[in-house]
């Protein structure tokens, strides 16, 4: 099943990640699981930049699902340009989306994916309302 990235979304972050030799598999292209690591790295860097990292005794984000659509393969050497977007804030959740392209081939999307993020109280292990500052940021 292919999940489409929505037209209505807000760009919140962008970064470049080098493709490492060890990211490739026996077929000489970047292994599918690595695309999820690229998205995770971008999402975590963004959350760190906005001071939204989870703490064991406080509140923070938890990913409840993730997906990736693969269009073209990445190969070593090169750099992946990842652009992250957000949309659809609800009471306790919001969506994150990412497009991945080679930095030397701008505009050619090689993969696109996303994840649903839920805001939780770590001690209670329960979903809680998104903080107003975060809701404004992801809207």
Short mmCIF file of C-alpha atoms in Angstrom, two decimals:
data_model
loop_
_atom_site.label_atom_id
_atom_site.label_comp_id
_atom_site.label_asym_id
_atom_site.label_seq_id
_atom_site.Cartn_x
_atom_site.Cartn_y
_atom_site.Cartn_z
CA UNK A 1 0.00 0.00 0.00
CA UNK A 2 1.39 3.37 -1.00
CA UNK A 3 0.71 6.28 1.35
CA UNK A 4 0.76 9.69 -0.30
CA UNK A 5 2.32 12.75 1.29
CA UNK A 6 -0.35 15.46 1.51
CA UNK A 7 -0.27 18.67 -0.47
CA UNK A 8 -1.07 20.69 2.71
CA UNK A 9 2.03 20.51 4.88
CA UNK A 10 4.57 22.83 6.48
CA UNK A 11 8.32 22.54 5.90
CA UNK A 12 10.05 22.58 9.28
CA UNK A 13 13.56 21.23 8.74
CA UNK A 14 16.14 20.18 6.18
CA UNK A 15 19.47 18.42 6.47
CA UNK A 16 22.05 16.47 4.48
CA UNK A 17 23.30 13.03 5.49
CA UNK A 18 26.26 11.33 3.79
CA UNK A 19 25.62 7.91 2.32
CA UNK A 20 28.06 5.57 4.01
CA UNK A 21 29.59 2.52 2.34
CA UNK A 22 28.10 0.41 5.13
CA UNK A 23 24.58 1.65 4.28
CA UNK A 24 24.60 -0.50 1.15
CA UNK A 25 23.48 -4.11 0.94
CA UNK A 26 24.59 -7.04 -1.21
CA UNK A 27 22.75 -5.53 -4.21
CA UNK A 28 24.98 -2.40 -4.04
CA UNK A 29 22.23 0.02 -3.10
CA UNK A 30 21.24 1.52 0.22
CA UNK A 31 19.32 -1.02 2.28
CA UNK A 32 15.62 -0.22 2.76
CA UNK A 33 15.92 -0.05 6.55
CA UNK A 34 18.51 2.72 6.22
CA UNK A 35 15.90 5.07 4.70
CA UNK A 36 14.03 4.83 8.02
CA UNK A 37 17.26 5.70 9.85
CA UNK A 38 17.73 8.74 7.60
CA UNK A 39 14.19 9.91 8.44
CA UNK A 40 14.76 9.20 12.14
CA UNK A 41 17.99 11.20 12.14
CA UNK A 42 16.25 14.18 10.54
CA UNK A 43 13.26 13.97 12.91
CA UNK A 44 15.48 13.70 16.00
CA UNK A 45 17.71 16.59 14.87
CA UNK A 46 14.60 18.74 14.32
CA UNK A 47 13.13 17.79 17.71
CA UNK A 48 16.44 18.55 19.38
CA UNK A 49 16.60 21.94 17.61
CA UNK A 50 13.14 22.89 18.92
CA UNK A 51 13.77 21.49 22.44
CA UNK A 52 11.16 18.75 22.08
CA UNK A 53 13.27 15.77 23.10
CA UNK A 54 11.59 13.28 25.44
CA UNK A 55 12.72 12.97 29.03
CA UNK A 56 12.14 9.99 31.33
CA UNK A 57 10.32 12.13 33.89
CA UNK A 58 8.56 14.61 31.62
CA UNK A 59 6.70 14.85 28.35
CA UNK A 60 7.84 14.26 24.81
CA UNK A 61 7.24 12.69 21.42
CA UNK A 62 6.81 9.01 20.62
CA UNK A 63 6.48 7.60 17.11
CA UNK A 64 3.46 5.30 16.74
CA UNK A 65 3.85 4.32 13.09
CA UNK A 66 6.17 4.94 10.16
CA UNK A 67 6.21 4.25 6.44
CA UNK A 68 8.41 4.79 3.40
CA UNK A 69 7.69 4.78 -0.34
CA UNK A 70 10.74 3.89 -2.44
CA UNK A 71 11.01 5.45 -5.92
CA UNK A 72 14.72 5.33 -6.84
CA UNK A 73 17.65 3.70 -5.13
CA UNK A 74 20.44 5.52 -3.36
CA UNK A 75 23.99 4.36 -3.98
CA UNK A 76 27.35 5.15 -2.41
CA UNK A 77 28.96 7.68 -2.68
CA UNK A 78 26.69 10.67 -2.26
CA UNK A 79 24.63 12.72 0.13
CA UNK A 80 20.93 12.48 0.93
CA UNK A 81 19.04 15.76 1.24
CA UNK A 82 16.10 15.21 3.58
CA UNK A 83 13.30 17.74 3.87
CA UNK A 84 10.90 17.34 6.77
CA UNK A 85 7.33 18.59 6.95
CA UNK A 86 4.52 18.52 9.51
CA UNK A 87 0.74 18.57 9.25
CA UNK A 88 -2.56 17.63 10.83
CA UNK A 89 -2.09 18.48 14.51
CA UNK A 90 -4.80 16.83 16.58
CA UNK A 91 -5.28 16.85 20.35
CA UNK A 92 -2.30 14.58 21.10
CA UNK A 93 -0.74 13.85 17.69
CA UNK A 94 0.70 15.36 14.54
CA UNK A 95 2.09 13.95 11.31
CA UNK A 96 5.68 14.22 10.11
CA UNK A 97 6.64 13.71 6.47
CA UNK A 98 9.99 13.50 4.72
CA UNK A 99 11.25 13.57 1.17
CA UNK A 100 14.69 12.22 0.32
CA UNK A 101 16.71 13.12 -2.75
CA UNK A 102 20.36 13.03 -3.72
CA UNK A 103 21.94 16.37 -2.96
CA UNK A 104 23.53 16.34 -6.42
CA UNK A 105 20.15 15.71 -8.12
CA UNK A 106 17.84 18.37 -6.67
CA UNK A 107 14.14 17.82 -7.22
CA UNK A 108 14.44 14.08 -7.97
CA UNK A 109 12.66 12.41 -5.06
CA UNK A 110 14.14 8.97 -4.39
CA UNK A 111 11.96 8.15 -1.37
CA UNK A 112 9.26 9.75 0.74
CA UNK A 113 7.87 8.71 4.07
CA UNK A 114 6.36 9.79 7.32
CA UNK A 115 5.40 9.00 10.86
CA UNK A 116 2.63 9.77 13.30
CA UNK A 117 3.97 11.40 16.44
CA UNK A 118 2.07 11.30 19.72
CA UNK A 119 2.89 13.53 22.71
CA UNK A 120 3.13 11.52 25.94
CA UNK A 121 3.63 11.94 29.66
CA UNK A 122 6.57 9.58 30.21
CA UNK A 123 5.80 8.76 33.86
CA UNK A 124 2.10 8.07 33.27
CA UNK A 125 2.76 6.45 29.89
CA UNK A 126 -0.32 8.24 28.58
CA UNK A 127 -0.99 10.56 25.70
CA UNK A 128 -1.39 14.21 26.68
CA UNK A 129 -2.38 17.31 24.75
CA UNK A 130 0.24 18.83 22.45
CA UNK A 131 1.79 21.89 24.09
CA UNK A 132 0.52 25.13 22.52
CA UNK A 133 4.03 26.12 21.35
CA UNK A 134 4.40 22.80 19.51
CA UNK A 135 0.90 22.91 18.03
CA UNK A 136 1.68 26.35 16.60
CA UNK A 137 4.99 25.10 15.20
CA UNK A 138 3.51 22.08 13.38
CA UNK A 139 0.35 23.79 12.10
#
